[in-house]
XYZ file of N, CA, C and O in Angstrom:
880
model
N -7.357 4.513 -124.615
C -8.461 5.471 -124.684
C -7.893 6.886 -124.758
O -7.046 7.269 -123.958
N -8.326 7.648 -125.772
C -7.896 9.035 -125.890
C -8.492 9.853 -124.752
O -9.403 9.423 -124.050
N -7.972 11.065 -124.571
C -8.370 11.871 -123.435
C -9.732 12.510 -123.586
O -10.367 12.475 -124.644
N -10.179 13.120 -122.476
C -11.452 13.830 -122.439
C -11.196 15.278 -122.039
O -10.337 15.555 -121.194
N -11.940 16.188 -122.628
C -11.874 17.604 -122.290
C -13.225 18.038 -121.751
O -14.261 17.808 -122.386
N -13.219 18.672 -120.570
C -14.442 19.240 -119.993
C -14.255 20.755 -119.941
O -13.383 21.264 -119.229
N -15.051 21.468 -120.689
C -15.011 22.926 -120.711
C -16.027 23.423 -119.681
O -17.200 23.054 -119.728
N -15.563 24.247 -118.753
C -16.405 24.648 -117.629
C -16.193 23.750 -116.431
O -17.067 23.587 -115.588
N -14.986 23.172 -116.316
C -14.716 22.194 -115.264
C -14.616 22.807 -113.880
O -14.621 22.080 -112.886
N -14.517 24.127 -113.783
C -14.447 24.746 -112.454
C -15.819 25.066 -111.891
O -15.928 25.532 -110.753
N -16.890 24.804 -112.654
C -18.243 24.942 -112.121
C -18.629 23.682 -111.354
O -17.952 22.647 -111.452
N -19.712 23.743 -110.589
C -20.156 22.564 -109.840
C -20.544 21.426 -110.783
O -20.201 20.264 -110.547
N -21.253 21.764 -111.843
C -21.653 20.730 -112.798
C -20.423 20.185 -113.521
O -20.258 18.976 -113.673
N -19.548 21.077 -113.970
C -18.359 20.635 -114.683
C -17.468 19.746 -113.843
O -16.941 18.735 -114.329
N -17.287 20.105 -112.566
C -16.472 19.277 -111.678
C -17.091 17.905 -111.495
O -16.382 16.881 -111.446
N -18.418 17.853 -111.408
C -19.095 16.555 -111.284
C -18.912 15.728 -112.548
O -18.736 14.503 -112.479
N -18.936 16.373 -113.695
C -18.715 15.668 -114.958
C -17.297 15.093 -115.005
O -17.085 13.945 -115.412
N -16.324 15.874 -114.573
C -14.947 15.370 -114.512
C -14.883 14.116 -113.646
O -14.274 13.098 -114.026
N -15.513 14.162 -112.480
C -15.500 13.010 -111.590
C -16.121 11.785 -112.214
O -15.592 10.668 -112.082
N -17.239 11.967 -112.910
C -17.920 10.831 -113.533
C -17.092 10.245 -114.673
O -17.008 9.020 -114.828
N -16.474 11.102 -115.456
C -15.659 10.598 -116.560
C -14.405 9.903 -116.051
O -13.984 8.865 -116.593
N -13.784 10.452 -115.011
C -12.609 9.789 -114.442
C -12.986 8.424 -113.885
O -12.223 7.455 -114.028
N -14.155 8.334 -113.254
C -14.602 7.045 -112.724
C -14.831 6.025 -113.841
O -14.717 4.822 -113.612
N -15.141 6.527 -115.043
C -15.348 5.639 -116.189
C -14.045 5.327 -116.914
O -14.062 4.641 -117.947
N -12.923 5.835 -116.397
C -11.631 5.494 -116.962
C -11.028 6.509 -117.908
O -9.993 6.240 -118.523
N -11.635 7.688 -118.026
C -11.114 8.715 -118.917
C -10.073 9.571 -118.196
O -10.248 9.930 -117.023
N -9.031 9.918 -118.896
C -8.062 10.892 -118.408
C -8.541 12.274 -118.832
O -8.683 12.542 -120.032
N -8.802 13.135 -117.861
C -9.516 14.380 -118.143
C -8.616 15.610 -118.134
O -7.747 15.760 -117.270
N -8.880 16.483 -119.079
C -8.387 17.844 -119.084
C -9.567 18.753 -118.769
O -10.700 18.469 -119.162
N -9.299 19.848 -118.079
C -10.379 20.762 -117.735
C -10.030 22.199 -118.054
O -8.892 22.626 -117.834
N -10.988 22.928 -118.591
C -10.874 24.366 -118.751
C -11.853 25.035 -117.808
O -12.976 24.551 -117.608
N -11.433 26.146 -117.221
C -12.325 26.890 -116.345
C -11.737 28.249 -116.029
O -10.648 28.596 -116.498
N -12.447 29.013 -115.212
C -11.989 30.360 -114.870
C -11.352 30.442 -113.496
O -10.870 31.496 -113.105
N -11.356 29.327 -112.743
C -10.845 29.330 -111.376
C -9.820 28.217 -111.225
O -10.171 27.029 -111.236
N -8.546 28.588 -111.086
C -7.482 27.590 -111.001
C -7.645 26.681 -109.794
O -7.396 25.472 -109.867
N -8.069 27.238 -108.657
C -8.251 26.437 -107.456
C -9.329 25.386 -107.628
O -9.164 24.231 -107.208
N -10.429 25.769 -108.246
C -11.509 24.802 -108.467
C -11.112 23.747 -109.481
O -11.526 22.578 -109.377
N -10.340 24.121 -110.472
C -9.855 23.128 -111.429
C -8.999 22.083 -110.724
O -9.130 20.883 -110.971
N -8.129 22.556 -109.840
C -7.286 21.619 -109.090
C -8.132 20.712 -108.207
O -7.876 19.510 -108.096
N -9.163 21.292 -107.580
C -10.031 20.509 -106.708
C -10.828 19.469 -107.485
O -11.197 18.424 -106.946
N -11.097 19.743 -108.763
C -11.853 18.793 -109.586
C -11.036 17.550 -109.916
O -11.586 16.539 -110.357
N -9.717 17.632 -109.718
C -8.879 16.460 -109.911
C -8.484 16.198 -111.343
O -8.257 15.051 -111.724
N -8.408 17.251 -112.148
C -8.002 17.055 -113.538
C -6.879 18.028 -113.879
O -6.693 19.044 -113.214
N -6.133 17.687 -114.925
C -5.166 18.640 -115.443
C -5.939 19.817 -116.010
O -6.811 19.639 -116.861
N -5.658 21.017 -115.513
C -6.517 22.131 -115.865
C -5.801 23.301 -116.476
O -4.575 23.456 -116.349
N -6.567 24.113 -117.150
C -6.060 25.354 -117.732
C -7.116 26.433 -117.532
O -8.306 26.206 -117.787
N -6.679 27.601 -117.065
C -7.585 28.737 -116.940
C -7.806 29.330 -118.326
O -6.849 29.708 -119.013
N -9.063 29.380 -118.749
C -9.432 29.904 -120.063
C -10.642 30.807 -119.895
O -11.658 30.390 -119.335
N -10.532 32.027 -120.381
C -11.663 32.949 -120.394
C -12.382 32.772 -121.729
O -11.881 33.187 -122.781
N -13.544 32.139 -121.697
C -14.260 31.824 -122.926
C -14.784 33.058 -123.636
O -15.196 32.978 -124.797
N -14.749 34.189 -122.969
C -15.167 35.441 -123.616
C -14.103 35.956 -124.565
O -14.370 36.865 -125.365
N -12.914 35.386 -124.509
C -11.792 35.833 -125.331
C -11.489 34.803 -126.420
O -10.940 33.739 -126.131
N -11.807 35.097 -127.674
C -11.461 34.156 -128.745
C -9.971 33.828 -128.786
O -9.603 32.688 -129.080
N -9.136 34.802 -128.480
C -7.693 34.545 -128.510
C -7.302 33.519 -127.465
O -6.461 32.636 -127.728
N -7.869 33.611 -126.245
C -7.556 32.622 -125.210
C -8.070 31.241 -125.596
O -7.407 30.224 -125.360
N -9.260 31.194 -126.176
C -9.813 29.905 -126.599
C -8.928 29.282 -127.663
O -8.587 28.094 -127.604
N -8.531 30.076 -128.648
C -7.693 29.546 -129.720
C -6.340 29.063 -129.185
O -5.819 28.032 -129.628
N -5.765 29.802 -128.236
C -4.488 29.393 -127.662
C -4.623 28.072 -126.911
O -3.745 27.193 -126.999
N -5.716 27.914 -126.177
C -5.931 26.661 -125.450
C -6.191 25.508 -126.402
O -5.717 24.379 -126.189
N -6.933 25.763 -127.470
C -7.187 24.718 -128.463
C -5.890 24.238 -129.098
O -5.718 23.042 -129.363
N -4.974 25.159 -129.322
C -3.709 24.801 -129.976
C -2.863 23.870 -129.134
O -1.978 23.178 -129.669
N -3.116 23.804 -127.831
C -2.320 22.956 -126.945
C -2.988 21.621 -126.625
O -2.444 20.825 -125.870
N -4.150 21.367 -127.203
C -4.830 20.103 -126.946
C -4.140 18.960 -127.679
O -3.471 19.162 -128.694
N -4.310 17.728 -127.176
C -3.758 16.575 -127.889
C -4.430 16.388 -129.241
O -5.510 16.927 -129.502
N -3.792 15.615 -130.105
C -4.301 15.404 -131.463
C -5.520 14.496 -131.495
O -6.224 14.446 -132.512
N -5.749 13.776 -130.397
C -6.885 12.849 -130.343
C -7.639 13.068 -129.032
O -7.023 13.134 -127.967
N -8.950 13.159 -129.140
C -9.818 13.284 -127.968
C -10.997 12.349 -128.158
O -11.651 12.367 -129.213
N -11.284 11.546 -127.153
C -12.425 10.637 -127.278
C -13.721 11.276 -126.794
O -14.805 10.880 -127.218
N -13.609 12.279 -125.907
C -14.793 12.928 -125.345
C -14.519 14.423 -125.174
O -13.446 14.798 -124.683
N -15.481 15.245 -125.569
C -15.465 16.665 -125.241
C -16.842 17.020 -124.691
O -17.864 16.703 -125.305
N -16.851 17.660 -123.521
C -18.102 18.103 -122.898
C -18.020 19.613 -122.720
O -17.115 20.110 -122.048
N -18.970 20.319 -123.317
C -19.041 21.780 -123.131
C -20.096 22.046 -122.066
O -21.297 21.997 -122.327
N -19.620 22.306 -120.840
C -20.516 22.497 -119.696
C -20.481 23.924 -119.168
O -21.039 24.202 -118.103
N -19.837 24.833 -119.880
C -19.756 26.221 -119.429
C -21.049 26.958 -119.758
O -21.725 26.638 -120.742
N -21.371 27.950 -118.942
C -22.557 28.737 -119.233
C -22.749 29.878 -118.268
O -22.264 29.842 -117.132
N -23.447 30.898 -118.743
C -23.833 32.046 -117.926
C -25.348 32.174 -117.943
O -26.017 31.696 -118.864
N -25.884 32.834 -116.918
C -27.334 32.998 -116.785
C -27.625 34.434 -116.409
O -26.810 35.104 -115.770
N -28.794 34.903 -116.801
C -29.204 36.262 -116.454
C -30.695 36.280 -116.167
O -31.497 35.964 -117.042
N -31.046 36.620 -114.921
C -32.457 36.821 -114.577
C -32.811 38.271 -114.888
O -32.550 39.171 -114.098
N -33.363 38.528 -116.064
C -33.737 39.892 -116.437
C -34.735 39.839 -117.587
O -34.466 39.194 -118.604
N -35.880 40.515 -117.453
C -36.850 40.543 -118.551
C -36.357 41.404 -119.709
O -35.396 42.177 -119.580
N -37.039 41.287 -120.825
C -36.589 41.914 -122.056
C -36.509 43.433 -121.970
O -35.674 44.049 -122.634
N -37.367 44.046 -121.141
C -37.410 45.504 -121.121
C -36.452 46.130 -120.113
O -36.269 47.348 -120.114
N -35.803 45.307 -119.271
C -34.880 45.870 -118.278
C -33.505 45.221 -118.296
O -32.623 45.629 -117.556
N -33.311 44.204 -119.122
C -32.024 43.515 -119.173
C -30.913 44.415 -119.693
O -31.148 45.402 -120.404
N -29.694 44.079 -119.325
C -28.515 44.835 -119.717
C -27.933 44.217 -120.998
O -27.454 43.078 -120.967
N -27.935 44.928 -122.114
C -27.416 44.348 -123.364
C -25.955 43.923 -123.272
O -25.550 42.968 -123.950
N -25.161 44.595 -122.452
C -23.766 44.190 -122.298
C -23.666 42.829 -121.611
O -22.829 41.992 -121.977
N -24.518 42.605 -120.614
C -24.576 41.292 -119.967
C -25.037 40.237 -120.969
O -24.510 39.114 -121.013
N -26.017 40.590 -121.779
C -26.517 39.650 -122.786
C -25.423 39.283 -123.790
O -25.297 38.124 -124.190
N -24.627 40.265 -124.203
C -23.539 39.972 -125.141
C -22.569 38.953 -124.544
O -22.143 38.004 -125.222
N -22.225 39.135 -123.273
C -21.307 38.216 -122.603
C -21.922 36.830 -122.492
O -21.257 35.810 -122.723
N -23.204 36.784 -122.155
C -23.902 35.514 -122.010
C -23.930 34.751 -123.331
O -23.625 33.551 -123.383
N -24.293 35.431 -124.406
C -24.362 34.764 -125.707
C -22.976 34.314 -126.158
O -22.815 33.252 -126.779
N -21.954 35.096 -125.825
C -20.583 34.696 -126.168
C -20.219 33.382 -125.509
O -19.714 32.450 -126.157
N -20.460 33.265 -124.204
C -20.067 32.053 -123.474
C -20.969 30.876 -123.824
O -20.490 29.754 -124.054
N -22.275 31.112 -123.881
C -23.225 30.007 -124.063
C -23.274 29.480 -125.489
O -23.584 28.303 -125.700
N -22.989 30.334 -126.460
C -23.163 29.916 -127.854
C -21.903 30.121 -128.693
O -21.369 29.162 -129.254
N -21.419 31.350 -128.779
C -20.295 31.614 -129.686
C -19.051 30.820 -129.293
O -18.376 30.242 -130.159
N -18.734 30.778 -128.008
C -17.557 30.017 -127.577
C -17.769 28.519 -127.770
O -16.827 27.791 -128.111
N -18.991 28.048 -127.551
C -19.282 26.632 -127.797
C -19.050 26.284 -129.262
O -18.531 25.199 -129.590
N -19.419 27.188 -130.158
C -19.194 26.971 -131.581
C -17.695 26.970 -131.905
O -17.207 26.108 -132.643
N -16.960 27.918 -131.331
C -15.518 27.994 -131.579
C -14.816 26.749 -131.046
O -13.931 26.184 -131.707
N -15.178 26.324 -129.840
C -14.566 25.124 -129.264
C -14.894 23.902 -130.119
O -14.016 23.065 -130.402
N -16.136 23.780 -130.538
C -16.526 22.635 -131.364
C -15.703 22.569 -132.635
O -15.175 21.504 -133.000
N -15.579 23.691 -133.313
C -14.772 23.709 -134.540
C -13.324 23.300 -134.240
O -12.694 22.573 -135.007
N -12.820 23.747 -133.103
C -11.434 23.464 -132.763
C -11.164 22.028 -132.376
O -10.066 21.512 -132.626
N -12.148 21.346 -131.764
C -11.907 19.982 -131.278
C -12.353 18.901 -132.258
O -11.961 17.739 -132.103
N -13.140 19.251 -133.254
C -13.656 18.206 -134.136
C -12.556 17.401 -134.844
O -12.679 16.172 -134.961
N -11.467 18.012 -135.316
C -10.426 17.166 -135.914
C -9.882 16.116 -134.952
O -9.636 14.964 -135.352
N -9.719 16.483 -133.683
C -9.223 15.518 -132.696
C -10.260 14.443 -132.400
O -9.912 13.281 -132.159
N -11.535 14.807 -132.415
C -12.588 13.820 -132.197
C -12.699 12.870 -133.386
O -12.911 11.663 -133.216
N -12.567 13.399 -134.585
C -12.590 12.543 -135.772
C -11.399 11.582 -135.749
O -11.532 10.385 -136.058
N -10.236 12.075 -135.344
C -9.041 11.224 -135.304
C -9.179 10.088 -134.304
O -8.597 9.018 -134.492
N -9.953 10.310 -133.243
C -10.109 9.297 -132.194
C -11.403 8.503 -132.327
O -11.705 7.681 -131.465
N -12.168 8.736 -133.361
C -13.486 8.113 -133.506
C -13.407 6.587 -133.395
O -12.419 5.989 -133.817
N -14.447 5.987 -132.774
C -15.685 6.598 -132.314
C -15.468 7.472 -131.072
O -14.769 7.079 -130.138
N -16.082 8.637 -131.098
C -15.876 9.622 -130.051
C -17.187 10.356 -129.802
O -18.196 10.113 -130.480
N -17.158 11.265 -128.810
C -18.413 11.880 -128.383
C -18.221 13.343 -128.034
O -17.289 13.702 -127.302
N -19.119 14.187 -128.550
C -19.200 15.589 -128.190
C -20.533 15.812 -127.492
O -21.586 15.499 -128.052
N -20.487 16.336 -126.276
C -21.698 16.612 -125.504
C -21.781 18.110 -125.251
O -20.874 18.694 -124.648
N -22.849 18.722 -125.703
C -23.104 20.140 -125.472
C -24.222 20.250 -124.445
O -25.305 19.684 -124.637
N -23.940 20.954 -123.350
C -24.916 21.031 -122.271
C -25.952 22.105 -122.591
O -25.641 23.300 -122.612
N -27.160 21.652 -122.850
C -28.259 22.553 -123.126
C -29.038 22.873 -121.863
O -28.482 23.021 -120.778
N -30.358 22.920 -122.003
C -31.231 23.333 -120.906
C -32.662 23.082 -121.348
O -32.938 22.904 -122.547
N -33.579 23.098 -120.378
C -34.985 23.122 -120.764
C -35.261 24.323 -121.658
O -36.134 24.288 -122.530
N -34.476 25.401 -121.465
C -34.621 26.608 -122.287
C -34.100 26.416 -123.698
O -34.239 27.315 -124.529
N -33.509 25.261 -123.999
C -33.154 24.948 -125.383
C -34.384 24.595 -126.205
O -34.331 24.615 -127.433
N -35.486 24.269 -125.521
C -36.663 23.735 -126.193
C -37.940 24.501 -125.871
O -38.947 24.323 -126.547
N -37.892 25.352 -124.835
C -39.070 26.128 -124.426
C -38.646 27.558 -124.145
O -37.476 27.832 -123.867
N -39.611 28.461 -124.225
C -39.364 29.853 -123.847
C -39.869 30.079 -122.424
O -40.882 29.510 -122.007
N -39.141 30.900 -121.669
C -39.511 31.252 -120.307
C -39.452 32.769 -120.159
O -38.574 33.421 -120.727
N -40.347 33.299 -119.376
C -40.311 34.732 -119.095
C -39.136 35.057 -118.177
O -38.729 34.238 -117.354
N -38.593 36.246 -118.345
C -37.590 36.721 -117.412
C -36.157 36.398 -117.736
O -35.259 36.817 -117.012
N -35.906 35.661 -118.815
C -34.514 35.377 -119.201
C -34.395 35.175 -120.713
O -33.920 34.140 -121.167
N -34.795 36.155 -121.501
C -34.828 35.971 -122.956
C -33.461 35.733 -123.584
O -33.356 34.981 -124.561
N -32.412 36.347 -123.054
C -31.085 36.141 -123.638
C -30.626 34.701 -123.431
O -30.041 34.087 -124.336
N -30.864 34.165 -122.257
C -30.494 32.780 -121.975
C -31.269 31.829 -122.882
O -30.690 30.901 -123.469
N -32.574 32.065 -123.009
C -33.395 31.228 -123.883
C -32.868 31.279 -125.313
O -32.742 30.250 -125.991
N -32.549 32.479 -125.778
C -32.043 32.617 -127.142
C -30.724 31.868 -127.323
O -30.514 31.186 -128.333
N -29.838 31.976 -126.345
C -28.538 31.305 -126.466
C -28.691 29.793 -126.487
O -28.006 29.091 -127.249
N -29.591 29.274 -125.675
C -29.760 27.822 -125.616
C -30.544 27.292 -126.814
O -30.293 26.167 -127.274
N -31.492 28.077 -127.337
C -32.135 27.683 -128.593
C -31.093 27.618 -129.715
O -31.111 26.697 -130.546
N -30.195 28.602 -129.733
C -29.140 28.587 -130.738
C -28.231 27.381 -130.602
O -27.835 26.768 -131.607
N -27.885 27.031 -129.367
C -27.035 25.870 -129.139
C -27.708 24.590 -129.610
O -27.055 23.698 -130.164
N -29.020 24.499 -129.407
C -29.750 23.314 -129.859
C -29.680 23.170 -131.376
O -29.412 22.086 -131.900
N -29.909 24.259 -132.096
C -29.823 24.195 -133.546
C -28.419 23.860 -134.017
O -28.224 23.080 -134.964
N -27.428 24.424 -133.355
C -26.034 24.143 -133.700
C -25.728 22.664 -133.497
O -25.129 22.009 -134.364
N -26.120 22.110 -132.346
C -25.838 20.699 -132.051
C -26.473 19.782 -133.092
O -25.845 18.807 -133.546
N -27.705 20.073 -133.489
C -28.381 19.225 -134.473
C -27.639 19.238 -135.806
O -27.490 18.202 -136.462
N -27.164 20.401 -136.209
C -26.455 20.501 -137.482
C -25.091 19.836 -137.426
O -24.668 19.173 -138.388
N -24.379 20.007 -136.302
C -23.065 19.374 -136.175
C -23.204 17.851 -136.238
O -22.384 17.167 -136.873
N -24.215 17.314 -135.589
C -24.441 15.871 -135.655
C -24.554 15.398 -137.102
O -23.933 14.400 -137.496
N -25.307 16.121 -137.922
C -25.480 15.728 -139.316
C -24.162 15.804 -140.083
O -23.915 15.008 -140.995
N -23.309 16.755 -139.721
C -22.036 16.923 -140.417
C -21.042 15.809 -140.119
O -20.215 15.470 -140.991
N -21.074 15.248 -138.913
C -20.001 14.324 -138.516
C -20.485 12.918 -138.179
O -19.665 12.068 -137.827
N -21.765 12.660 -138.311
C -22.268 11.344 -137.889
C -21.621 10.212 -138.675
O -21.353 9.135 -138.131
N -21.348 10.410 -139.958
C -20.762 9.341 -140.760
C -19.260 9.210 -140.571
O -18.621 8.356 -141.209
N -18.703 10.051 -139.697
C -17.288 9.889 -139.310
C -17.193 9.403 -137.868
O -16.159 9.514 -137.224
N -18.305 8.869 -137.363
C -18.367 8.202 -136.062
C -18.095 9.127 -134.880
O -17.575 8.698 -133.845
N -18.480 10.396 -135.027
C -18.478 11.316 -133.893
C -19.924 11.509 -133.466
O -20.752 12.030 -134.234
N -20.244 11.061 -132.269
C -21.588 11.238 -131.731
C -21.712 12.648 -131.152
O -20.808 13.118 -130.457
N -22.808 13.315 -131.443
C -23.043 14.665 -130.937
C -24.365 14.662 -130.192
O -25.410 14.317 -130.750
N -24.300 15.057 -128.915
C -25.477 15.007 -128.048
C -25.734 16.359 -127.427
O -24.830 16.992 -126.884
N -26.984 16.799 -127.501
C -27.445 17.949 -126.732
C -28.114 17.395 -125.476
O -29.158 16.754 -125.552
N -27.483 17.620 -124.326
C -27.998 17.127 -123.053
C -28.662 18.293 -122.327
O -27.989 19.259 -121.953
N -29.965 18.206 -122.132
C -30.743 19.335 -121.625
C -31.362 19.019 -120.267
O -32.445 18.423 -120.188
N -30.691 19.412 -119.179
C -31.301 19.235 -117.854
C -32.242 20.379 -117.521
O -32.116 21.493 -118.051
N -33.174 20.101 -116.624
C -33.955 21.169 -116.026
C -33.102 21.915 -115.012
O -31.871 21.817 -115.020
N -33.751 22.657 -114.128
C -33.002 23.430 -113.150
C -32.147 22.520 -112.266
O -32.614 21.479 -111.782
N -30.900 22.927 -112.080
C -29.943 22.166 -111.286
C -29.586 22.971 -110.041
O -29.462 24.203 -110.095
N -29.421 22.279 -108.932
C -29.071 22.944 -107.659
C -27.601 23.340 -107.681
O -26.774 22.811 -106.935
N -27.279 24.278 -108.551
C -25.909 24.782 -108.683
C -25.978 26.126 -109.392
O -26.818 26.332 -110.268
N -25.109 27.033 -108.997
C -25.057 28.319 -109.669
C -26.391 29.035 -109.662
O -27.111 29.052 -108.658
N -26.756 29.599 -110.823
C -27.993 30.373 -110.928
C -29.224 29.510 -110.716
O -30.261 29.999 -110.244
N -29.134 28.223 -111.045
C -30.294 27.350 -110.864
C -30.745 27.262 -109.425
O -31.938 27.169 -109.138
N -29.806 27.300 -108.501
C -30.152 27.217 -107.084
C -30.798 28.498 -106.580
O -31.345 28.513 -105.472
N -30.729 29.570 -107.376
C -31.344 30.837 -106.990
C -32.620 31.127 -107.774
O -33.127 32.249 -107.747
N -33.131 30.141 -108.484
C -34.344 30.347 -109.278
C -35.516 30.692 -108.365
O -35.694 30.075 -107.314
N -36.324 31.671 -108.746
C -37.443 32.059 -107.889
C -38.520 30.981 -107.832
O -38.815 30.324 -108.823
N -39.061 30.788 -106.636
C -40.217 29.920 -106.470
C -39.929 28.436 -106.436
O -40.864 27.630 -106.537
N -38.670 28.032 -106.301
C -38.368 26.607 -106.224
C -37.529 26.326 -104.991
O -36.796 27.189 -104.509
N -37.645 25.103 -104.474
C -36.835 24.675 -103.340
C -35.671 23.830 -103.855
O -35.804 23.124 -104.850
N -34.531 23.882 -103.176
C -33.381 23.090 -103.635
C -33.687 21.607 -103.766
O -33.144 20.940 -104.657
N -34.555 21.073 -102.901
C -34.834 19.638 -102.968
C -35.730 19.270 -104.158
O -35.980 18.101 -104.409
N -36.209 20.282 -104.888
C -36.998 20.027 -106.088
C -36.129 20.002 -107.350
O -36.641 19.736 -108.436
N -34.856 20.270 -107.193
C -33.980 20.437 -108.345
C -33.118 19.195 -108.598
O -32.897 18.383 -107.707
N -32.640 19.093 -109.819
C -31.618 18.110 -110.131
C -30.318 18.471 -109.423
O -30.092 19.628 -109.076
N -29.457 17.502 -109.239
C -28.158 17.718 -108.627
C -27.065 17.662 -109.703
O -27.233 17.004 -110.735
N -25.931 18.332 -109.467
C -24.837 18.222 -110.436
C -24.457 16.774 -110.748
O -24.147 16.449 -111.906
N -24.508 15.905 -109.749
C -24.168 14.501 -109.982
C -25.146 13.828 -110.939
O -24.761 12.903 -111.677
N -26.401 14.273 -110.954
C -27.375 13.712 -111.892
C -26.983 14.028 -113.328
O -27.062 13.176 -114.220
N -26.568 15.258 -113.557
C -26.130 15.656 -114.895
C -24.864 14.883 -115.284
O -24.737 14.398 -116.413
N -23.958 14.751 -114.337
C -22.703 14.043 -114.612
C -22.956 12.581 -114.975
O -22.318 12.040 -115.886
N -23.869 11.935 -114.272
C -24.166 10.537 -114.581
C -24.814 10.415 -115.956
O -24.585 9.432 -116.679
N -25.621 11.413 -116.338
C -26.207 11.404 -117.682
C -25.118 11.542 -118.740
O -25.165 10.886 -119.781
N -24.130 12.395 -118.483
C -23.012 12.527 -119.413
C -22.271 11.201 -119.533
O -21.935 10.748 -120.640
N -22.018 10.563 -118.398
C -21.296 9.280 -118.433
C -22.082 8.249 -119.239
O -21.493 7.479 -120.010
N -23.402 8.227 -119.081
C -24.221 7.293 -119.858
C -24.130 7.604 -121.347
O -23.948 6.707 -122.177
N -24.247 8.893 -121.699
C -24.216 9.293 -123.104
C -22.930 8.841 -123.766
O -22.941 8.237 -124.848
N -21.786 9.122 -123.143
C -20.512 8.795 -123.791
C -20.216 7.298 -123.735
O -19.329 6.822 -124.455
N -20.974 6.567 -122.934
C -20.772 5.130 -122.846
C -21.692 4.313 -123.721
O -21.612 3.079 -123.716
N -22.556 4.963 -124.503
C -23.449 4.211 -125.380
C -22.668 3.578 -126.517
O -21.592 4.061 -126.893
N -23.177 2.500 -127.098
C -22.446 1.825 -128.179
C -22.180 2.765 -129.352
O -22.938 3.699 -129.617
N -21.095 2.497 -130.061
C -20.651 3.398 -131.126
C -21.632 3.479 -132.288
O -21.621 4.464 -133.034
N -22.506 2.478 -132.434
C -23.410 2.493 -133.585
C -24.716 3.238 -133.305
O -25.591 3.281 -134.172
N -24.845 3.827 -132.120
C -26.028 4.626 -131.814
C -25.588 5.982 -131.256
O -24.481 6.123 -130.737
N -26.477 6.981 -131.392
C -26.189 8.297 -130.830
C -27.437 8.838 -130.149
O -28.468 9.017 -130.800
N -27.367 9.096 -128.837
C -28.478 9.777 -128.162
C -28.417 11.268 -128.510
O -27.759 12.058 -127.846
N -29.071 11.647 -129.591
C -28.906 12.977 -130.167
C -29.383 14.070 -129.225
O -28.730 15.112 -129.082
N -30.531 13.865 -128.581
C -31.047 14.841 -127.627
C -31.547 14.104 -126.390
O -32.348 13.182 -126.489
N -31.066 14.530 -125.239
C -31.451 13.917 -123.975
C -32.018 15.003 -123.067
O -31.360 16.018 -122.837
N -33.227 14.783 -122.585
C -33.860 15.709 -121.640
C -33.806 15.082 -120.251
O -34.142 13.912 -120.080
N -33.395 15.856 -119.278
C -33.240 15.351 -117.912
C -34.113 16.184 -116.986
O -33.951 17.405 -116.894
N -35.040 15.517 -116.310
C -35.945 16.185 -115.386
C -36.074 15.343 -114.115
O -35.901 14.119 -114.147
N -36.384 15.969 -112.970
C -36.676 15.177 -111.782
C -37.847 14.227 -112.043
O -38.783 14.570 -112.800
N -37.790 13.054 -111.459
C -38.882 12.093 -111.648
C -40.186 12.598 -111.062
O -41.238 12.441 -111.645
N -40.105 13.238 -109.883
C -41.318 13.663 -109.182
C -41.339 15.174 -109.015
O -40.302 15.843 -109.023
N -42.536 15.715 -108.850
C -42.708 17.153 -108.690
C -42.732 17.574 -107.234
O -42.719 18.774 -106.945
N -42.785 16.647 -106.332
C -42.807 16.999 -104.908
C -42.297 15.812 -104.107
O -42.285 14.686 -104.579
C-alpha cells in the first residue's frame, strides 16, 4: 500500500484523520504548522506554511512518487461580516482554504495516478453548499473548493483517482468550538470526521463518494 499524506495534520481534525488512516493500515505523512503537534499525531511530519507557495512546492518535491491517499484538512476561519472584515485576513484565509488546496492537488495528482486506485479527499464544510451571515470570506473559499473538487473528479475519474468533497457541519475543534449560539455537545467531533475519511478512502475502487455531507443525527 502506497503512503498517505494528511495536510493540516497538526490540527485536531487532521490529527484524528492521521489516527484513523493509521488504524486502517496506511503509513502517514503529515504537514502542519506545529512540529510538536505533528509528532503527537504519530506520523512522519513536516512543518509547512501553506501561505507560502515556495514552502508548499518544496514540500511537494520531497513526497514519494506514489501516494494512495491525500487528505487536505487544513483551513482557516474568520468570524467577521462583510462590512467590518479585514481584507488582509480574508486574503490569508482564501490562500489556505482554496489556493493552497489547488496547488497541493496539482502537486500530488501524478503520485495519486501512479498509485491508482487512489483517493483525494478535500475537507469542505456546510459553507461549501450554503451561505451564512458573518463569515463571507469563509463561505466564498469553501464554495470555491467545492467547484474545484467537482472539476478535479471529472479530470481524473477515468484514471482511477477518486475525488471526494467531505463537508462536515460545525466540529468541536478550533473555530467551530467557538461558534456563537451552540453548545459543544451539539457539534460533531474530530473523530467523526476522521471516521468519515476512513470510510471514503475504503470504498471499492469502482465507486466514488463524490460529495459527502456530515451532520449530527439529532438536534438536541
